[in-house]
Coordinates of C-alpha atoms (C1' of nucleotides) in Angstrom, one line a residue:
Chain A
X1 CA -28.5 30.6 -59.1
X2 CA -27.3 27.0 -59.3
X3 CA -24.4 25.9 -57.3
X4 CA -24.7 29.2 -54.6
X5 CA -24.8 29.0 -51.2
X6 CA -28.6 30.6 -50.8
X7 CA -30.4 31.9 -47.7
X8 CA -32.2 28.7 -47.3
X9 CA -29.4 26.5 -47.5
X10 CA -27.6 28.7 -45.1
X11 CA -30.7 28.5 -42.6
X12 CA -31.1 24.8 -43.4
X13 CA -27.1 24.2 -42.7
X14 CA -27.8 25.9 -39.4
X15 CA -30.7 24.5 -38.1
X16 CA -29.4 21.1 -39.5
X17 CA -26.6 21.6 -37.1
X18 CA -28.7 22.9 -34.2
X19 CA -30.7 19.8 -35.1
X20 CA -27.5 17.0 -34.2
X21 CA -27.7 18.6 -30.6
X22 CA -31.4 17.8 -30.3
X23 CA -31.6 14.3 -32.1
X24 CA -28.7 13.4 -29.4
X25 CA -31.3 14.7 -26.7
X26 CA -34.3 13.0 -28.3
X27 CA -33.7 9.4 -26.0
X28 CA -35.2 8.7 -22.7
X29 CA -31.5 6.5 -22.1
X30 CA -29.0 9.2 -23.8
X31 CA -30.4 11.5 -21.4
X32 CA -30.2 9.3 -18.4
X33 CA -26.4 9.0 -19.5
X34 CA -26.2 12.9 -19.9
X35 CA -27.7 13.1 -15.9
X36 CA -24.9 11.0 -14.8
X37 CA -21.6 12.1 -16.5
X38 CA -23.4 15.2 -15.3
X39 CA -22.2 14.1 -11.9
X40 CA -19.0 12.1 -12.8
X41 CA -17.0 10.9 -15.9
X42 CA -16.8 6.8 -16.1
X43 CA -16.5 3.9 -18.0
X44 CA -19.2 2.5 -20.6
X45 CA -19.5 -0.8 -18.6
X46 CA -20.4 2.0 -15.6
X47 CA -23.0 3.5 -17.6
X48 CA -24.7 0.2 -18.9
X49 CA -25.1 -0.9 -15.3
X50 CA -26.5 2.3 -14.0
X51 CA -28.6 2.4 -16.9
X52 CA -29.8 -1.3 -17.4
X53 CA -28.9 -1.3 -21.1
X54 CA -26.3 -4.1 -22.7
X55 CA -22.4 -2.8 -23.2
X56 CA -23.0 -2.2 -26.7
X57 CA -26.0 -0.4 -26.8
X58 CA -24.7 1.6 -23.9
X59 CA -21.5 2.3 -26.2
X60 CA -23.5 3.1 -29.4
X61 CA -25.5 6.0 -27.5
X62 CA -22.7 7.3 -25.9
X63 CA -21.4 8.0 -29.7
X64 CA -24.4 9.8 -30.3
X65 CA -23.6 11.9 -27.7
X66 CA -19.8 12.0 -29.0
X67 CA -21.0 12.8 -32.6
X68 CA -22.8 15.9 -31.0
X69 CA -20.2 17.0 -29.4
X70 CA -21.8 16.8 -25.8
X71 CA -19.1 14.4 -24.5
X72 CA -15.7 13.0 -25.0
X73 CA -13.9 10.5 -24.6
X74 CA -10.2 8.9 -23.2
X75 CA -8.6 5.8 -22.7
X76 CA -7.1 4.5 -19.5
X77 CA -6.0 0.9 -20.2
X78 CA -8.5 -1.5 -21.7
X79 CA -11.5 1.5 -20.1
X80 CA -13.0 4.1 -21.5
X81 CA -14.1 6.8 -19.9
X82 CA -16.8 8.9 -21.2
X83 CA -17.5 12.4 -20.0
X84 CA -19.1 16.0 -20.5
X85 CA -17.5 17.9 -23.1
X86 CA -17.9 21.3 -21.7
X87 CA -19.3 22.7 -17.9
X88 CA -21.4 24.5 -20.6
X89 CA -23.1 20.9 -21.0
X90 CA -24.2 20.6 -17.4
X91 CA -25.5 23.9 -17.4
X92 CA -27.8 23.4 -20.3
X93 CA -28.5 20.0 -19.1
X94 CA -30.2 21.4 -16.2
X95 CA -31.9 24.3 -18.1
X96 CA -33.3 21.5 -20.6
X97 CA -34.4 19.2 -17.1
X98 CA -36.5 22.6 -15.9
X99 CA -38.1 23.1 -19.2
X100 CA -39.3 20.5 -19.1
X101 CA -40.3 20.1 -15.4
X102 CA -42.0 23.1 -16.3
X103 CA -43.9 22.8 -19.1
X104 CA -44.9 19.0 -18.9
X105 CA -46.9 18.4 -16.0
X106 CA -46.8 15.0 -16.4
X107 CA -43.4 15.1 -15.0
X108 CA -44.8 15.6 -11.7
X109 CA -47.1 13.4 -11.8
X110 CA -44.6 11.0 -12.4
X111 CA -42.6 12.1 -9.5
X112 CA -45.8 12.4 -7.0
X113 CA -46.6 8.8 -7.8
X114 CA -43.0 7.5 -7.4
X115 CA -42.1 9.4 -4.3
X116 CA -45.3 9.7 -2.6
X117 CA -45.9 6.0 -2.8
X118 CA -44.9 4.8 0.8
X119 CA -45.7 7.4 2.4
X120 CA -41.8 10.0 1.6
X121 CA -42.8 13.8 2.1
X122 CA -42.2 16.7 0.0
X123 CA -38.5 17.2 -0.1
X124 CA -37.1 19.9 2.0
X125 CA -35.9 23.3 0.2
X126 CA -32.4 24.8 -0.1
X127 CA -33.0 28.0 2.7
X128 CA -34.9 25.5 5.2
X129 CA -31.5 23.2 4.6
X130 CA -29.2 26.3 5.2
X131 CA -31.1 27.4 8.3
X132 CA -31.1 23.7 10.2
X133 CA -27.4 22.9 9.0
X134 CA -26.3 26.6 10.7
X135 CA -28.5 26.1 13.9
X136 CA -27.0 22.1 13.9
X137 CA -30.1 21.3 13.6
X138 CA -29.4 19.1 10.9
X139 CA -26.2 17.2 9.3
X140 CA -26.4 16.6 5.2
X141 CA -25.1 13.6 3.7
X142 CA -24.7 12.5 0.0
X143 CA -25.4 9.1 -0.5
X144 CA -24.4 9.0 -4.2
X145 CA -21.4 6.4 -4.8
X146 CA -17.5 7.1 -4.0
X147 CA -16.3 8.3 -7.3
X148 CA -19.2 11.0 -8.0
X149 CA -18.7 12.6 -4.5
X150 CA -14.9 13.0 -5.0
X151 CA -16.1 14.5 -8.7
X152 CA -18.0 17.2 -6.3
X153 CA -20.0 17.8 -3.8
X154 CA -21.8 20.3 -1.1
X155 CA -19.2 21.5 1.2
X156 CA -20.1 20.3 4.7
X157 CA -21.8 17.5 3.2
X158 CA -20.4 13.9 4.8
X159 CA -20.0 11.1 2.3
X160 CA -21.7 8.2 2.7
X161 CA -23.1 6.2 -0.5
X162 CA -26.4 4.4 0.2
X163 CA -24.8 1.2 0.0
X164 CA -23.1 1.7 3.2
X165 CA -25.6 3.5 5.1
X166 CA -27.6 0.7 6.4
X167 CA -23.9 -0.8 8.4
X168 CA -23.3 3.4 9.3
X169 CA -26.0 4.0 10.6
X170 CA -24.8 4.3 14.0
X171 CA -22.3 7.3 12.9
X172 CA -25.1 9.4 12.6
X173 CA -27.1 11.2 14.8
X174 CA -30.4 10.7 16.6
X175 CA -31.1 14.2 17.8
X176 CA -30.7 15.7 14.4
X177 CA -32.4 15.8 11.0
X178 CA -30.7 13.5 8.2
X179 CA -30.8 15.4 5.1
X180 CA -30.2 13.2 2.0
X181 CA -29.7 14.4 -1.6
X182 CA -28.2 12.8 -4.7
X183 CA -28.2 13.3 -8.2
X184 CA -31.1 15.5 -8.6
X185 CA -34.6 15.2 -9.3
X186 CA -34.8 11.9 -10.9
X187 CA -32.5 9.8 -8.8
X188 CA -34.0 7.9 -6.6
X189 CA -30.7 7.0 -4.0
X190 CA -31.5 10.4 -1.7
X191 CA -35.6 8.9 -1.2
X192 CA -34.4 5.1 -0.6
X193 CA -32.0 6.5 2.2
X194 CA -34.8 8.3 3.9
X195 CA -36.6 5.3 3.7
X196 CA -33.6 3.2 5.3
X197 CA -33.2 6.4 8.2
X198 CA -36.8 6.6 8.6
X199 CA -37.1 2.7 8.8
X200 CA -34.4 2.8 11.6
X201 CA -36.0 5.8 14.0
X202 CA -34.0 8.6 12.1
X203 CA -35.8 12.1 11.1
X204 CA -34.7 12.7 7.6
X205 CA -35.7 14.3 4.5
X206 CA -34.7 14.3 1.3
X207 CA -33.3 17.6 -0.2
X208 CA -33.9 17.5 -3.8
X209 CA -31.7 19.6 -5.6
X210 CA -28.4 17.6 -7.2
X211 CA -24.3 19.1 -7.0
X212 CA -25.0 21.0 -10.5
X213 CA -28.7 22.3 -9.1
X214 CA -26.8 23.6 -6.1
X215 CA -23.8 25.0 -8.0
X216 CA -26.5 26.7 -10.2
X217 CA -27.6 28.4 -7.9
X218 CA -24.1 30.0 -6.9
X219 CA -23.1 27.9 -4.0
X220 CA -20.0 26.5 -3.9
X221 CA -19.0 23.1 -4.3
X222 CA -16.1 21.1 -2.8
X223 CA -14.4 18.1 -4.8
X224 CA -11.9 15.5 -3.4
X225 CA -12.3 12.5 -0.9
X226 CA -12.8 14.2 2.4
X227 CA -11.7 12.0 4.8
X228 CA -15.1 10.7 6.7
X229 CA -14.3 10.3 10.5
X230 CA -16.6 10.2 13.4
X231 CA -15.8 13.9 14.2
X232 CA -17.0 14.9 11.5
X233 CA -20.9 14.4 11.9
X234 CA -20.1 16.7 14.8
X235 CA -18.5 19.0 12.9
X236 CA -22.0 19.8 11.0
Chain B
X1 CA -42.6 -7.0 -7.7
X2 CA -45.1 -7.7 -10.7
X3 CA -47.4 -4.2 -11.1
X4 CA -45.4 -1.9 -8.7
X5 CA -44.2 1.4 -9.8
X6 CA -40.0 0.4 -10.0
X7 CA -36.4 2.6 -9.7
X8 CA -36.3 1.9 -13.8
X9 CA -40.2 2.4 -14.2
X10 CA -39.9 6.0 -12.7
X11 CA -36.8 6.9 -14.8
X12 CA -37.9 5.6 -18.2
X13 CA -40.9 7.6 -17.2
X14 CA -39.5 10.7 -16.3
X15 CA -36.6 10.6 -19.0
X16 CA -39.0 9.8 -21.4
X17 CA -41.2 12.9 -20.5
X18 CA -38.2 14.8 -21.0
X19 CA -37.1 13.0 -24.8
X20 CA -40.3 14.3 -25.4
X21 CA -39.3 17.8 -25.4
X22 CA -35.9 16.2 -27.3
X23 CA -37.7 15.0 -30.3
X24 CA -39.3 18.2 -30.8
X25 CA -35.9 19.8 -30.6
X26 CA -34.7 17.2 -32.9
X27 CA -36.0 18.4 -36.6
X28 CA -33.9 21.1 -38.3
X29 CA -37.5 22.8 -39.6
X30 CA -38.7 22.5 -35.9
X31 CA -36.0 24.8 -34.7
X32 CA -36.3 27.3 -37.3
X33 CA -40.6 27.2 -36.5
X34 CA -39.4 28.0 -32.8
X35 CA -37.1 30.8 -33.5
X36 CA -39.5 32.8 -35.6
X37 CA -42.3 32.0 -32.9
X38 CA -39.5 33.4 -30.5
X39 CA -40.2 37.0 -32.6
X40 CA -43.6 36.6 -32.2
X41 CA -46.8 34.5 -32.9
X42 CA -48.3 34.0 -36.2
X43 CA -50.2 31.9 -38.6
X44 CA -49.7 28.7 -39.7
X45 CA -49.8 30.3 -43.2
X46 CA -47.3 33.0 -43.0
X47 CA -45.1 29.9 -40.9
X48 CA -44.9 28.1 -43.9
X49 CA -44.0 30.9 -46.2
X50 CA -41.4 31.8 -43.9
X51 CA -40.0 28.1 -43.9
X52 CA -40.6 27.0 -47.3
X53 CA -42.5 24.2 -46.7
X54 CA -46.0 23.2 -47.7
X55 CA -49.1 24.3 -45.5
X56 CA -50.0 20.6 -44.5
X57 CA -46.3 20.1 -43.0
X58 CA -45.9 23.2 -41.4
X59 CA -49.3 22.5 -39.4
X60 CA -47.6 18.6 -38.5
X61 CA -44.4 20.3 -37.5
X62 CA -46.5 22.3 -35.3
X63 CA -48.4 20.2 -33.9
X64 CA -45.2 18.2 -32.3
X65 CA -44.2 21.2 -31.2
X66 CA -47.6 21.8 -29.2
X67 CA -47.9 18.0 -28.3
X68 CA -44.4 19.4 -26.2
X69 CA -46.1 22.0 -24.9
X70 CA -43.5 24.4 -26.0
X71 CA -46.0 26.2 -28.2
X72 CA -49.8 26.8 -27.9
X73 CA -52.5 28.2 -30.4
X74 CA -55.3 30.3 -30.3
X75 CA -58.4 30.8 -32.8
X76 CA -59.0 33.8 -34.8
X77 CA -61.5 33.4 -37.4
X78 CA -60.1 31.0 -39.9
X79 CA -57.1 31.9 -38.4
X80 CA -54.7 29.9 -36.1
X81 CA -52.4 31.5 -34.2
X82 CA -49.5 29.9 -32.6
X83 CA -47.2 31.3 -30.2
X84 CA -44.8 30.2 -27.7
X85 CA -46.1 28.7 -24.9
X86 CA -44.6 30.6 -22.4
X87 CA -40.9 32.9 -22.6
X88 CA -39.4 30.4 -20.3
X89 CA -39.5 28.6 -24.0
X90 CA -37.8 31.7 -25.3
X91 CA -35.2 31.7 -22.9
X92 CA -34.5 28.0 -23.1
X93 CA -34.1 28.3 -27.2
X94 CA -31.7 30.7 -27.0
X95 CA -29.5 29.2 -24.8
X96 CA -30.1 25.9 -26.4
X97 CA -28.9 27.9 -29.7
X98 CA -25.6 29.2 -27.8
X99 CA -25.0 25.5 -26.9
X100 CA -25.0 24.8 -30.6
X101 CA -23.1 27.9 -31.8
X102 CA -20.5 26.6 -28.7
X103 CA -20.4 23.1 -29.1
X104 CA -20.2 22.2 -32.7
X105 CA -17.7 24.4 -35.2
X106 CA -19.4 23.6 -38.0
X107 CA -21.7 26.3 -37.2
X108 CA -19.5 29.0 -37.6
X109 CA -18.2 27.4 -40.5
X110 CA -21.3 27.7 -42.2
X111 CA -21.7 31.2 -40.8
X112 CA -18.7 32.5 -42.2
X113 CA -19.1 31.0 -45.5
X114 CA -22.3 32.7 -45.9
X115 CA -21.6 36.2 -44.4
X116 CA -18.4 36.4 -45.5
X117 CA -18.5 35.3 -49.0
X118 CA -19.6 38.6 -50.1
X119 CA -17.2 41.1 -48.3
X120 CA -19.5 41.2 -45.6
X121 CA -17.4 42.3 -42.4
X122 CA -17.9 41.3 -38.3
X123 CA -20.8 42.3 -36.9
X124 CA -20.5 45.0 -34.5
X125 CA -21.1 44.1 -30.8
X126 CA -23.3 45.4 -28.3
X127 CA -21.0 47.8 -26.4
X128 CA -19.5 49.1 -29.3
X129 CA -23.2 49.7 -30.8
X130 CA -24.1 51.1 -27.2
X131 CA -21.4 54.0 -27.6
X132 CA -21.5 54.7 -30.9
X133 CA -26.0 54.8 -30.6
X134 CA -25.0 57.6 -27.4
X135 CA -22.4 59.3 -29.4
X136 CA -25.0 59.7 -32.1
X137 CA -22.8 58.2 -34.7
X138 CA -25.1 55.7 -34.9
X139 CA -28.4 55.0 -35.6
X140 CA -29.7 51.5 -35.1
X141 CA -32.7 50.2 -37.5
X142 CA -35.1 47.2 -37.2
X143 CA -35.2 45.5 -40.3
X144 CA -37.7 42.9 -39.8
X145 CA -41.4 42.3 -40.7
X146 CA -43.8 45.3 -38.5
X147 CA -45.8 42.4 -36.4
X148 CA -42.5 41.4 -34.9
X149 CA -41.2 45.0 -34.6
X150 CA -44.5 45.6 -32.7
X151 CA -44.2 42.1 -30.8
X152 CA -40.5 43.6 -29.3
X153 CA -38.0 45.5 -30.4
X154 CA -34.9 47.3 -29.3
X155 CA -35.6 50.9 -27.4
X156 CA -34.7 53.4 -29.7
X157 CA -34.9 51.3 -33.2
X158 CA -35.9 52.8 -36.4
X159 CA -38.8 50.4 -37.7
X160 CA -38.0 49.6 -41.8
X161 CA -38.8 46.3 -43.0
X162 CA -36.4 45.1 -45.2
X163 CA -38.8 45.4 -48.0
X164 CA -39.3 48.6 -47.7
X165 CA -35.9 49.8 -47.1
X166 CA -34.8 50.6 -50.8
X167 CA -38.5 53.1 -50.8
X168 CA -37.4 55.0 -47.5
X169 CA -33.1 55.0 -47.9
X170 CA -33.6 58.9 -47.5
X171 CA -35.0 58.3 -44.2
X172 CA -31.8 57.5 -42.9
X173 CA -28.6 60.2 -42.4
X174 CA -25.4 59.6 -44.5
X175 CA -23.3 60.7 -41.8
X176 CA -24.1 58.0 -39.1
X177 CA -23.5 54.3 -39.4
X178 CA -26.4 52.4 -40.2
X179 CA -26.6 49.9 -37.8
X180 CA -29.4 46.7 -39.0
X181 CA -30.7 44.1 -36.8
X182 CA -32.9 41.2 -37.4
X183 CA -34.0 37.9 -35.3
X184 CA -30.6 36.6 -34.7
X185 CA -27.5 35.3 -35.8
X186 CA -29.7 32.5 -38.5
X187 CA -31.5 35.5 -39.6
X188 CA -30.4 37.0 -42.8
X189 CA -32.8 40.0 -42.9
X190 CA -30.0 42.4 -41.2
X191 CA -27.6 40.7 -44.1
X192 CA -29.1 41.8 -46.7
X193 CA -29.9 45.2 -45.3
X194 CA -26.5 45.4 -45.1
X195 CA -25.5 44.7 -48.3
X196 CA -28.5 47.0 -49.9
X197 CA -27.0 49.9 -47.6
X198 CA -23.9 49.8 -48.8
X199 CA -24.8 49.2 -52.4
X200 CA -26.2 52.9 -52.1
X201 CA -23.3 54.2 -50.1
X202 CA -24.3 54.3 -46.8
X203 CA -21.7 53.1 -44.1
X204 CA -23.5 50.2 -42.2
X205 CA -23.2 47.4 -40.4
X206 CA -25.0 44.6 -39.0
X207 CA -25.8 43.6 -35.0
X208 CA -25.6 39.8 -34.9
X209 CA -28.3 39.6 -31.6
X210 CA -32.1 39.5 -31.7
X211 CA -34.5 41.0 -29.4
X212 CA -34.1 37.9 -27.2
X213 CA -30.8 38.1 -26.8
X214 CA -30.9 41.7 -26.3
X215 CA -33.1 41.3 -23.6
X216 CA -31.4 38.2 -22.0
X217 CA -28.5 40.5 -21.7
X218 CA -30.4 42.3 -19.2
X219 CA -31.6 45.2 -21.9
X220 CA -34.9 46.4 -21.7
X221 CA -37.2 45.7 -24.9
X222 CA -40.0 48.1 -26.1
X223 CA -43.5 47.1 -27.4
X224 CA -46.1 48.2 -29.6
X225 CA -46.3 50.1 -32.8
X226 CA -44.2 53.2 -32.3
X227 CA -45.4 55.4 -34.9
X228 CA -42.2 56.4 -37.5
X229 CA -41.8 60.0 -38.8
X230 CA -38.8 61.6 -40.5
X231 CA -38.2 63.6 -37.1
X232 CA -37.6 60.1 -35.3
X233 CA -34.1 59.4 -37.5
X234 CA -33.2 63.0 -36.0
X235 CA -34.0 61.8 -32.7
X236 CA -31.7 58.6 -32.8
Chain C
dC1 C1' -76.7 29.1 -48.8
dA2 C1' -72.6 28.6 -51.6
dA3 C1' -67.9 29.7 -52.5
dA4 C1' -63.4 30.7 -50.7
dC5 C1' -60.1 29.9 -47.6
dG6 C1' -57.1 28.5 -43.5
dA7 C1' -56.0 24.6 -41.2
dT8 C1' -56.1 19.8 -40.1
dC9 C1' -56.5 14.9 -41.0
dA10 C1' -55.5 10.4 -43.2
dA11 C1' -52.9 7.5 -45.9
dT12 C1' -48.7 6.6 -48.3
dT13 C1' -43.8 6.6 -49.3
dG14 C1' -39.0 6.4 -48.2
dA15 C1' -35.6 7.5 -44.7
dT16 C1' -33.8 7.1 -40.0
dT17 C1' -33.5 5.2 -35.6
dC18 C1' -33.6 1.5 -32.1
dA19 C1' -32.2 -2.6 -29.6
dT20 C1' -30.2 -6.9 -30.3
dT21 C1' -26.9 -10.3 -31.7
dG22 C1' -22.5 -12.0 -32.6
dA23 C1' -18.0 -11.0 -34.4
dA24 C1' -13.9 -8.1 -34.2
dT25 C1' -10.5 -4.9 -32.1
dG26 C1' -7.4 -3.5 -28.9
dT27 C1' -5.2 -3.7 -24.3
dC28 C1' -3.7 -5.7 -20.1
dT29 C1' -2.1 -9.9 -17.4
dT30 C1' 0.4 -13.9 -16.8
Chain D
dA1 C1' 2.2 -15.7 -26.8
dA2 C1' -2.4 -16.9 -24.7
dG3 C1' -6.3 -15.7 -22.4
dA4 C1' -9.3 -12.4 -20.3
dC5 C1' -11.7 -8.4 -20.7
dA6 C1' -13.6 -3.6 -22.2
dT7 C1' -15.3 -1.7 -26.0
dT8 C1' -16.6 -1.1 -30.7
dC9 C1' -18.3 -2.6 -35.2
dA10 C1' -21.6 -4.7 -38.5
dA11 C1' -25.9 -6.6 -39.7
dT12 C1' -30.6 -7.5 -38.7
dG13 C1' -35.6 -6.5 -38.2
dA14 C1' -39.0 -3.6 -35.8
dA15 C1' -40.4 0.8 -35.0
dT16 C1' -40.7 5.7 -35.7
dC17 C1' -40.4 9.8 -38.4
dA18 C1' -40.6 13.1 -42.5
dA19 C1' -42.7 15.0 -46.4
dT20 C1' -46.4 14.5 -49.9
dT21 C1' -50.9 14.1 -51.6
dG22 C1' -55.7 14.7 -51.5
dA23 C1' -59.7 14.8 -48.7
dT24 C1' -62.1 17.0 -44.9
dC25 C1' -63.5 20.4 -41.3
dG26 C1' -64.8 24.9 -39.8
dT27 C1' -65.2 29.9 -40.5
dT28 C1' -66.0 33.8 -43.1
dT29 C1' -67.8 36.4 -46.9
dG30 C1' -70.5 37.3 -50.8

DNA sequence: CAAACGATCAATTGATTCATTGAATGTCTT
DNA sequence: AAGACATTCAATGAATCAATTGATCGTTTG
């Protein structure tokens, strides 16, 4: 009755445990670092810029993610690079992003007053996109940067990160809708695109869903650095 | 540039909606609230006997839980009720539990040591339990409190309580396996039924899932207070 | 109406977490 | 070997959280 190993303490062991995983999800910047080595390992100094946070505090939440397990780690040189532990984490990284777009409606609030601002639409759906990129109605590109497109991407999709859009413009289109998309849901690169096409004459939209959204939902995905050439906007 | 609604405004915002659902997730008591409210709704009372904790922290504990919308209450009489707020939240805490079982070892460390300290074998798993239940070699009994048995249970499930499984042992036939289920692979209740089984002889073993993961398997579930007579062990 | 009871609230304690700072570690370059 | 650089560590104070206690609110029941 002393020293055993009682039904509560088995229960409180395992919840305790469950518990790690959700303390590691209970910060508004560890999960903005889960959403992006959702699309692509990198360094810490990587993360700290994306995320506006100072190297070390970058660092220190990333070992709370360590410490649960959700990502690891390896050294290349003087870097390190930081990324998800399992596919399994992506997948319940985006199951844990719907809950919650789900259940808190203050999520979209957030999102209506952020993208509906100046004017951007509603985004455009996964069939519609399907429909216009088979008829050539439209061509998709993924603005995100270099490294996370090679990570993966939508087959068909053309690589161009947002920071070179505005001097390629001219490789695109003008009779044809410019689909954007990004990371997902709370990346903003995909709207500020459509706001750079739509400031230069271009019809474009923004498609919403992100590479793990899209491999979610059984597409496929295509990783590597496809070779960008004019030919291929045709090619869509 | 002073008031506007920024790029980092919009994500702290939206992250931050989504740590809320973290946080709740992040309290080893919290978790265990969620899983019994994933068997089915109940008071605030019988909550805290379940957990062990005092009335006043149970209601707390609760409340965060409702503050993230993953539970909701209703009023009856001087009763509260609380019950998931919707089986999307189901759903999500099971696979939020599988992340956890995956992820961190220490889980089935703890498992093991508690299950298998006293001789307790493997569970059996759900094909093998499919044949044997068809073969009628067999039968398969729901071990847990009636509200949750009458909440959802497996098709085909012989309702006894654990406490009133030493009262009703000739119920069951000595020349089928006893098969026991309970809430989940935290729940102890199929354990012990287990143990008490074969303290009197009968061969028995224990199915690790609940009625959530039964069902996310694709299973049907049944509902409702099917009535138990002696002819019904026949039946299995 | 008064007593009993379920639940919540308010206030307190101690523990944990957060972001920041500056120092320390380890690795690459020259 | 020296310097530059990426990352981590350690220490600080502010903020938040967890559990307890006793008081309070609302409903039911005698």
């Amino acid at each position: 009755m002393s020293s055993s190993f009682t039904k509560r303490d088995f229960k409180d062991a395992a919840y305790g445990q469950m518990a790690r995983l959700g303390k590691a999800l209970a910060s508004p910047k560890r999960l903005e670092l889960l959403e992006l080595l959702c699309q692509a390992g990198r360094s810490v100094e990587a993360l700290a810029v994306e995320t506006g946070m100072t190297l070390a505090n970058t660092s220190q939440h990333l070992q709370v993610l360590q410490t649960a397990r959700l990502v690891e780690t390896s050294k290349n040189g003087r870097y390190v690079e930081y990324r998800l532990a399992d596919t399994l984490v992506s997948n319940f990284f985006r199951s844990f992003r719907l809950l919650a777009e789900n259940r808190l409606a203050e999520i979209e609030q957030i999102r209506r007053r952020f993208f509906n601002e100046e004017g951007e639409l509603d985004p455009i759906d996964r069939e519609t996109l399907l429909e216009r990129l088979q008829q050539r109605k439209a061509i998709l590109i993924d603005v995100r940067p270099a490294n996370e497109y090679a990570a993966a991407h939508i087959p068909g999709a053309l690589q161009i990160p947002l920071e070179q859009l505005k001097k390629r413009l001219s490789e695109l289109p003008r009779n044809k809708e410019i689909v954007a998309y990004c990371r997902g849901p709370f990346c903003v690169l995909a709207k500020e695109a459509v706001d750079l096409l739509r400031a230069h004459g271009f019809r474009a939209a923004r498609l919403e869903d992100g590479v793990p959204d899209w491999f979610a939902q059984g597409f496929p995905i295509a990783t590597g650095d496809e070779p960008v050439r004019k030919h291929v906007s045709r090619a869509q």
